[in-house]
Coordinates of C-alpha atoms in Angstrom, one line a residue:
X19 CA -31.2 -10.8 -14.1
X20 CA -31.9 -12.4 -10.9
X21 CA -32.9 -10.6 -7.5
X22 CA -32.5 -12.5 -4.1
X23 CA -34.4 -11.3 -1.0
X24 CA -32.1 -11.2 2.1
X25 CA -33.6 -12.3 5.2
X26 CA -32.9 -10.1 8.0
X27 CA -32.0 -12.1 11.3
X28 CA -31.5 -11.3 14.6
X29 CA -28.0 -11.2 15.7
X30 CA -26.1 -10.2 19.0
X31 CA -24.1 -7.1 18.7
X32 CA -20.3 -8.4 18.9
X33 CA -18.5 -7.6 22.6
X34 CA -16.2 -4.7 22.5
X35 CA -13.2 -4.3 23.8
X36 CA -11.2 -1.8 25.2
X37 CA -9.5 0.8 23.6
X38 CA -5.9 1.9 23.5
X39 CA -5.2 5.7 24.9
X40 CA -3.7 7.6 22.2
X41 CA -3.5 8.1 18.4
X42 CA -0.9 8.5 16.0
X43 CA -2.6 10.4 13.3
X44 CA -0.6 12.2 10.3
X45 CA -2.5 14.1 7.5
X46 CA -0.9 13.1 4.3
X47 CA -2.8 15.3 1.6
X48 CA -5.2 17.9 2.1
X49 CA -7.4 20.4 0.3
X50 CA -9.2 17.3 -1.5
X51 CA -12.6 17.7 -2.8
X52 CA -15.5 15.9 -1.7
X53 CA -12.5 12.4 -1.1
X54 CA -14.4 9.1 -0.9
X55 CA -13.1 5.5 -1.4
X56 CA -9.5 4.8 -0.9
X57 CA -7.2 2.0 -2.2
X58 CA -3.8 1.1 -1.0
X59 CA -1.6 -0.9 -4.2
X60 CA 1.5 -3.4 -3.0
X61 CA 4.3 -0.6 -3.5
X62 CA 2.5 1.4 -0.8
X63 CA 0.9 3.9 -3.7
X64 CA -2.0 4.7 -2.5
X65 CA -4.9 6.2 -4.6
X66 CA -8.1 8.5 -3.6
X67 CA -11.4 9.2 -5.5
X68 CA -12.2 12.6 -5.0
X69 CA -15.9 13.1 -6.1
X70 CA -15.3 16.7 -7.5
X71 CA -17.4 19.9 -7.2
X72 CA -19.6 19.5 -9.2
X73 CA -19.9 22.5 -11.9
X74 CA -18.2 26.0 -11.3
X75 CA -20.6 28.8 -11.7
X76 CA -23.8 26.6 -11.6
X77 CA -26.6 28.5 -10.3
X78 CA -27.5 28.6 -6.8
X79 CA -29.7 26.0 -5.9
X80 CA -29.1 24.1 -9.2
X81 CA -28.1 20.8 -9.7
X82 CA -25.0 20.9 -12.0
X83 CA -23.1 18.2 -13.6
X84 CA -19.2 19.1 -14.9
X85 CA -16.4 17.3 -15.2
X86 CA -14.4 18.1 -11.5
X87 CA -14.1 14.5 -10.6
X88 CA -10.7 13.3 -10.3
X89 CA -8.4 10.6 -9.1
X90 CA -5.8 11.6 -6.6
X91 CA -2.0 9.6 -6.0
X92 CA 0.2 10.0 -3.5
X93 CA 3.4 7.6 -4.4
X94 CA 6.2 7.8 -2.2
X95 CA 7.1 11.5 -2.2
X96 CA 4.9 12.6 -4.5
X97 CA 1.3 13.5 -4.9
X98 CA -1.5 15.1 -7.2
X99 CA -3.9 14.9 -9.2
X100 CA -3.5 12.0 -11.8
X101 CA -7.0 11.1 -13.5
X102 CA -9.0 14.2 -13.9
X103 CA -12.2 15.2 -16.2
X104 CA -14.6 12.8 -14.3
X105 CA -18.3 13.1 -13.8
X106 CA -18.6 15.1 -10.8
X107 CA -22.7 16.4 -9.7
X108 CA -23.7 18.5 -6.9
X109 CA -26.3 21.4 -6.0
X110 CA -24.7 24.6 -5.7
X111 CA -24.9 26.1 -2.3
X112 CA -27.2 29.2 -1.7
X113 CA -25.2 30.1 0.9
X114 CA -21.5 30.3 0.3
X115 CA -20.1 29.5 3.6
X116 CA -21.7 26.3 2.9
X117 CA -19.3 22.9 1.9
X118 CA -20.7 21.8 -2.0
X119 CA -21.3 18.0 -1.5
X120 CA -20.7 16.5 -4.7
X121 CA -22.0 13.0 -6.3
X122 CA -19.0 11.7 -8.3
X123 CA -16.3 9.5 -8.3
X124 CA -16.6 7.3 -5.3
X125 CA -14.2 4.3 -5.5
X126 CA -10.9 3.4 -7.7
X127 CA -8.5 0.7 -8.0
X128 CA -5.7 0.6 -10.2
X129 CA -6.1 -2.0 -13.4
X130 CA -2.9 -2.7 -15.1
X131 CA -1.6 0.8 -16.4
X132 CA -4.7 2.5 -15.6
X133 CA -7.5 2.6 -13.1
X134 CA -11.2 1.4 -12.4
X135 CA -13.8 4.2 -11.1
X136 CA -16.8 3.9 -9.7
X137 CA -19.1 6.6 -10.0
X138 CA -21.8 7.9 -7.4
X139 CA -25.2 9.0 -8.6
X140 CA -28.6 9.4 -6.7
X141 CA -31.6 8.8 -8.7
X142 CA -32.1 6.5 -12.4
X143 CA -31.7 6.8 -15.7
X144 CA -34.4 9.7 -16.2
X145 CA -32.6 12.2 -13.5
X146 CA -29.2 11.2 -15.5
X147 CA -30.6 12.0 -19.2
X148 CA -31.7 15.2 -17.5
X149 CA -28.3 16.4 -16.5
X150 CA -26.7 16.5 -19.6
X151 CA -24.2 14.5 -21.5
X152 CA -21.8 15.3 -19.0
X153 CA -23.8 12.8 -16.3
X154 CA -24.0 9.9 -18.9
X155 CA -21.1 8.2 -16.7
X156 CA -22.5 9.0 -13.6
X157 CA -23.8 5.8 -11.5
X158 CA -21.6 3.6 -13.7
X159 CA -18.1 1.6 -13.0
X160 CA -16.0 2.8 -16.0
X161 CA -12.1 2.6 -16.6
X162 CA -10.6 6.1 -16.4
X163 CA -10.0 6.1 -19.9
X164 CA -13.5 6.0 -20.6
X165 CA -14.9 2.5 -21.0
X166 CA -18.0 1.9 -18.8
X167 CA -17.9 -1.7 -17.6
X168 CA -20.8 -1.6 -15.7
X169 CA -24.4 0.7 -15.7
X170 CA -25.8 0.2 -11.8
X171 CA -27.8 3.5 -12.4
X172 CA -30.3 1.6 -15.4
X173 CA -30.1 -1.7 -13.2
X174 CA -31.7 0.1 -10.6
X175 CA -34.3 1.7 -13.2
X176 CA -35.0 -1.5 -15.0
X177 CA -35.6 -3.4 -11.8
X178 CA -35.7 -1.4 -8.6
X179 CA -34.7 -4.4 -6.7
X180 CA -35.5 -3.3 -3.7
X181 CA -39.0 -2.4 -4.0
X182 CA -39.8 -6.0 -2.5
X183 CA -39.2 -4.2 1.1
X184 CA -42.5 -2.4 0.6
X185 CA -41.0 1.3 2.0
X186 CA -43.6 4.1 1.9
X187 CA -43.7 6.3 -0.6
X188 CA -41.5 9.4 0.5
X189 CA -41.4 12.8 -1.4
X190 CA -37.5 13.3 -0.4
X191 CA -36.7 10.0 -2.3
X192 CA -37.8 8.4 -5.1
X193 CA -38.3 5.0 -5.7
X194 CA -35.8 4.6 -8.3
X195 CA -32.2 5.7 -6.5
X196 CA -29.0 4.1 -7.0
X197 CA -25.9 5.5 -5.7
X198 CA -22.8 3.0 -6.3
X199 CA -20.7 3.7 -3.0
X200 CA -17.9 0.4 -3.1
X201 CA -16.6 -2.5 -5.4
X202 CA -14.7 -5.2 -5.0
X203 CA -13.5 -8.2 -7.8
X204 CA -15.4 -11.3 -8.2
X205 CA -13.1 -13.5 -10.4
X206 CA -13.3 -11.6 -13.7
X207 CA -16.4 -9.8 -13.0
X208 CA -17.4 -7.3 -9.8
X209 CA -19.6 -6.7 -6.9
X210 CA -21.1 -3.1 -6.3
X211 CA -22.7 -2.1 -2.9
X212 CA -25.5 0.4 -4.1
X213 CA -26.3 2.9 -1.0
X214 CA -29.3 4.3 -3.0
X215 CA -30.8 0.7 -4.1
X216 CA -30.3 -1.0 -0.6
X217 CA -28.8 -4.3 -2.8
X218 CA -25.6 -5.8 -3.9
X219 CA -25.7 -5.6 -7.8
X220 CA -22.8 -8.1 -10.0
X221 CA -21.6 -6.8 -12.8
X222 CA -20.3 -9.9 -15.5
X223 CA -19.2 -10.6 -19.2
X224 CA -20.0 -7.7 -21.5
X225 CA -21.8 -5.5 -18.1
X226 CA -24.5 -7.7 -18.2
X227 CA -25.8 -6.9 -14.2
X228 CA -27.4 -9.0 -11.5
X229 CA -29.3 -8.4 -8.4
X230 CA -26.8 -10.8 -5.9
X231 CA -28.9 -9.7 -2.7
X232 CA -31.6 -7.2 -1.5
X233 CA -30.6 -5.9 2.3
X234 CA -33.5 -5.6 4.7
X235 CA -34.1 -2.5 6.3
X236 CA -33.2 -2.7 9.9
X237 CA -35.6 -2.8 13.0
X238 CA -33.6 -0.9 16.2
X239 CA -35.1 1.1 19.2
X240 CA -36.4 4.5 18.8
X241 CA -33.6 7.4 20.2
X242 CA -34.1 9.2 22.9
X243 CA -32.5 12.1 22.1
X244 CA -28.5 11.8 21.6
X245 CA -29.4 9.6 18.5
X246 CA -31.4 12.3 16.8
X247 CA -31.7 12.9 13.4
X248 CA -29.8 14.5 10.8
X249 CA -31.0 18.3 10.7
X250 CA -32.0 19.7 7.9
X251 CA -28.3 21.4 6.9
X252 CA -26.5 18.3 7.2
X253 CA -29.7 16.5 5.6
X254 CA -28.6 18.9 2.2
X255 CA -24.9 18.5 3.2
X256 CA -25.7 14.5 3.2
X257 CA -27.5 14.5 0.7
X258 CA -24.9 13.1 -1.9
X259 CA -23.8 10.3 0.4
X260 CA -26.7 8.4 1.6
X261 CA -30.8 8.7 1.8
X262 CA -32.1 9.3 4.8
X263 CA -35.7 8.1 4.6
X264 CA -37.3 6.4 7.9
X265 CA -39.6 4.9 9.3
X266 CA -41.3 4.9 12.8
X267 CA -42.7 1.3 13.4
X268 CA -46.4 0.8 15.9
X269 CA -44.2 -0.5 18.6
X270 CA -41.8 2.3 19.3
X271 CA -38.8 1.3 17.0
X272 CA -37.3 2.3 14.0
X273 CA -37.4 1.1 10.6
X274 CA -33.9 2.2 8.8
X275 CA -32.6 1.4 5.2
X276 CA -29.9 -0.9 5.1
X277 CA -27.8 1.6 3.0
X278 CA -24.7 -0.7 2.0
X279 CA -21.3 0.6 2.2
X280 CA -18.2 -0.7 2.2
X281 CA -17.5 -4.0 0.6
X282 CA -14.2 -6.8 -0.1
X283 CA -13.4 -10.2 0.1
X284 CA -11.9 -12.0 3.0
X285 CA -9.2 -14.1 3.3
X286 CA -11.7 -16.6 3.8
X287 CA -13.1 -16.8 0.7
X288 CA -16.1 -14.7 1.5
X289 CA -17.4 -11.4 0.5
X290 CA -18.1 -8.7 3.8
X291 CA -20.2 -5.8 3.5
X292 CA -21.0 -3.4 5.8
X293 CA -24.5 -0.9 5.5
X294 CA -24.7 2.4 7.2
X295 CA -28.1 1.7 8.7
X296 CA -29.8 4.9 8.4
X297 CA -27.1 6.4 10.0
X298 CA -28.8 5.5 13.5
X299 CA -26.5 4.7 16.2
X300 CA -26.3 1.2 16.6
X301 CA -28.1 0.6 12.8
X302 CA -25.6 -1.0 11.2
X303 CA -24.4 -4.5 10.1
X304 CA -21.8 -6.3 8.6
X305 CA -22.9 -8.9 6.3
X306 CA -21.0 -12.2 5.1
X307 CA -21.9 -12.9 1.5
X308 CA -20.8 -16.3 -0.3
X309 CA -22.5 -16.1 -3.6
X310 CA -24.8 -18.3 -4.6
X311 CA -25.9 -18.2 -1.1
X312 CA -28.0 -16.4 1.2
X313 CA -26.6 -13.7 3.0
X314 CA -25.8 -13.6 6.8
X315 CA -25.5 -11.1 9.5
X316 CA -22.3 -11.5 10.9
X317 CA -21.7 -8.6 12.8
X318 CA -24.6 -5.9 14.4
X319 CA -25.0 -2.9 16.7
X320 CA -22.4 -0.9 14.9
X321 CA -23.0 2.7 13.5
X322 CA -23.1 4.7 10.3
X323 CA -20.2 2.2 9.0
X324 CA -19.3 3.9 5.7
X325 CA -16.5 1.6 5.1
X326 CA -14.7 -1.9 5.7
X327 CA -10.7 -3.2 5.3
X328 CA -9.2 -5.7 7.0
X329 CA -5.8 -6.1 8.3
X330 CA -3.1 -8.8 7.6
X331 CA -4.8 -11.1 9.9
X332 CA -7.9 -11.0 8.2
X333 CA -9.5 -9.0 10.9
X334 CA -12.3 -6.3 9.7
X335 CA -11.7 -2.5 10.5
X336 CA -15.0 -0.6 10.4
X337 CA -15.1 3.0 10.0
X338 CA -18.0 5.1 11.3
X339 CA -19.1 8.2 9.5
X340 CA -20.0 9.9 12.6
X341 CA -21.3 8.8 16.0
X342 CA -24.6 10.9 15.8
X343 CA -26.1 13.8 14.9
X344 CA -27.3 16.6 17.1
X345 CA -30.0 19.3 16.4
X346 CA -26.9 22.0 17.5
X347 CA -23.5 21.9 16.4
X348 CA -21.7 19.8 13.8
X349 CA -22.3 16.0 13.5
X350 CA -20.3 13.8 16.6
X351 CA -16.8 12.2 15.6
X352 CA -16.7 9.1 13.8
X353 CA -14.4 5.9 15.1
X354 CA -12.7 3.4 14.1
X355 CA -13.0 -0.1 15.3
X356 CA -11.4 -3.8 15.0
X357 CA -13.9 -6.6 14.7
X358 CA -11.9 -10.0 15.5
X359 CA -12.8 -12.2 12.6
X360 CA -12.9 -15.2 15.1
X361 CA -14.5 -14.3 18.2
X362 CA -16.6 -10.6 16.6
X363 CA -14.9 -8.9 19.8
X364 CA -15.2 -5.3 19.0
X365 CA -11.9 -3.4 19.4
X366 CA -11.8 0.8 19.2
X367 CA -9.2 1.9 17.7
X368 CA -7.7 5.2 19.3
X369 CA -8.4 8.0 16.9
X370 CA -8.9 11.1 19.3
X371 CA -12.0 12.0 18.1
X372 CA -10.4 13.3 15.1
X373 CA -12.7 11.7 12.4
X374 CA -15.2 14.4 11.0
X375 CA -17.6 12.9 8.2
X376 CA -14.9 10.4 6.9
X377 CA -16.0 8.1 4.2
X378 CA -13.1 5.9 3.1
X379 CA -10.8 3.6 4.5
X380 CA -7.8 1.4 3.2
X381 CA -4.8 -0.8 5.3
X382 CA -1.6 -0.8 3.8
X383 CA 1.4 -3.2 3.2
X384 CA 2.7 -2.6 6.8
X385 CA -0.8 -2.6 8.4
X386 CA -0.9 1.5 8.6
X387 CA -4.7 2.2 8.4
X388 CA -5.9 5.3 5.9
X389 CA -8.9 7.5 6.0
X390 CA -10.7 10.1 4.1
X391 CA -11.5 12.8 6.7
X392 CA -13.8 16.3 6.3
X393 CA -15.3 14.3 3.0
X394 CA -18.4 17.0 2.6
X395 CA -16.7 19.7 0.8
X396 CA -13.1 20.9 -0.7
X397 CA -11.3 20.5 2.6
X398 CA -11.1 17.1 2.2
X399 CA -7.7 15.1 4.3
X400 CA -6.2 12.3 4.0
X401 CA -5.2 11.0 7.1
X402 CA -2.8 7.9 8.5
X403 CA -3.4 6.3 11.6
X404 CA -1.0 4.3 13.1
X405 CA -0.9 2.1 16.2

């Protein structure tokens, strides 16, 4: 196994551009629980990971681990549930008003007659073994039938990648933390974007696993008060999605964990990644990854990007969890933007302020962008933005 630190350069944040007025927004399912990554097939099928509920009638407080993960389809007319039994881990509310975030299935693709899943997690191999058999999947990529390909959770444990980047021991977050958010193909192996390990991790013959990069945490100014940070109920709500440690630097900045998200390959050639960046406004990069070489920033000054597609062009589409937190009220709406693939110009694109906490994000065959909106909880859409 080989680990790659990624230097962190400076970069100009790409120029926006200005928006269209309105949106054209259709909610094609609802009533999803906890949905995350989203993948759009030729034939227009489109499929969903829902991260599950974790266990029904765990105790309140308690960390539970049942089986409540699922795949979900929607093919032409028809939509449901296809895949269902999958690993599925979340703390059960003390409150019941409150959403259940759940740690589960995070990504899928379809392989041949069946389908690829990636699994979410938060912590290593120990925190697994504690949960049961019923977590032994969890932090893995595993065919729905069963097969794990890949085991990101005991990379992370073996190795720890990222504890060159020297972050200060924090109480809230262990060390040792993988959470497998996205993958993508590399010829007849994979890449995973770990949010928890801050790192790229390949995944080869026989799930033999590499370190392919180590992301930097990211230097940007201290908020003044619309940037604020997560409170402490959506810190719990958050907590299956992304850590939240920081750090306040000598000279007034921020220091925030790179937090990779969404990841594919271009029609370039080239791998892009984008991290979440603390989820501080402005935080976040997009990263352009040839393997077997060093990393680069292409793209900075975005925020809380929690996933990437691109269109027929080749252009990225960016997808912002939300715009900020504040200390009263519910987080601010996410967006959606356009990054030229050429120039970096920075296009919004309309979405009326409609995005609440949405996670994943697909184009299909006609260029029709889909999102996973309302993704902390069992209210869970999936939506359809057109232009």
């Amino acid at each position: 196994m080989t680990a790659t630190l990624v230097p962190g350069p400076a970069q100009a944040s790409p120029k926006e551009a200005k928006a269209a007025d309105t949106a054209n927004i259709q909610v094609i399912a609802s009533k999803l629980n906890n949905p995350r990554g989203i993948s759009v097939q030729d034939d227009g099928t489109i499929l969903v990971a829902e991260s599950g509920v974790g266990k029904p009638g765990c105790a309140p407080g308690t960390k539970c681990v049942g089986l409540t993960g699922s795949i979900y389809r929607v093919k032409g007319s028809e939509q449901g549930r296809v895949v269902t039994g999958l690993p599925s881990s979340a703390v059960a509310p003390t409150n019941p008003y409150e959403p259940i975030s759940a740690a589960g299935p995070n990504d899928v693709e379809a392989n041949g007659s069946g389908y690829l899943v990636l699994n979410g997690f938060g912590g290593g191999t120990d925190d697994r073994d504690k949960l049961g058999k019923d977590a032994a999947k969890l932090g893995t990529l595993q065919t729905a039938s069963g097969w794990v390909l890949g085991d990101l959770a005991k990379h992370e444990t073996l190795l720890d990648p990222d504890w060159i980047l020297g972050h200060v021991p924090n109480p809230e977050e262990a060390s040792i933390h993988s959470n497998p958010w996205r993958f993508a193909r590399n010829g007849r192996g994979f890449l995973v974007a770990d949010a928890g390990g801050n790192d790229l991790v390949g995944i080869g013959f026989g799930g033999k696993t590499t370190t392919e990069a180590i992301f930097p945490d990211n230097e940007i100014p201290a908020p003044g008060g619309a940037a604020a940070a997560p409170s402490a109920k959506e810190k719990k709500a958050l907590s299956a999605l992304v850590p939240q440690a920081t750090t306040t630097a000598a000279n007034g900045t921020v220091k925030v964990q790179s937090v990779p998200s969404g990841i594919l390959k271009g029609k370039d050639g080239a791998f892009y990644m984008a991290d979440m960046g603390g989820l501080r406004p402005g935080g976040s990069r997009i990263w352009r990854i040839v393997p077997g070489h060093r990393a680069e920033v292409f793209a900075s000054g975005l925020t809380a990007v929690s996933d990437l597609a691109q269109d027929s062009d080749g252009n990225l589409i960016a997808l912002t969890l939300t715009g900020g937190f504040q200390q009263q009220g519910p987080p601010l709406p996410g967006k959606l933007n356009r990054i030229d693939i050429k120039t970096k110009a920075v296009t919004e694109i309309p979405t009326d302020g409609k995005l609440s906490m949405a996670t994943g994000l697909a184009v299909g065959p006609d260029d029709e962008i889909y999102v996973t909106n309302n993704s902390v909880g069992t209210e869970g859409q999936l939506i359809k933005i057109t232009e």
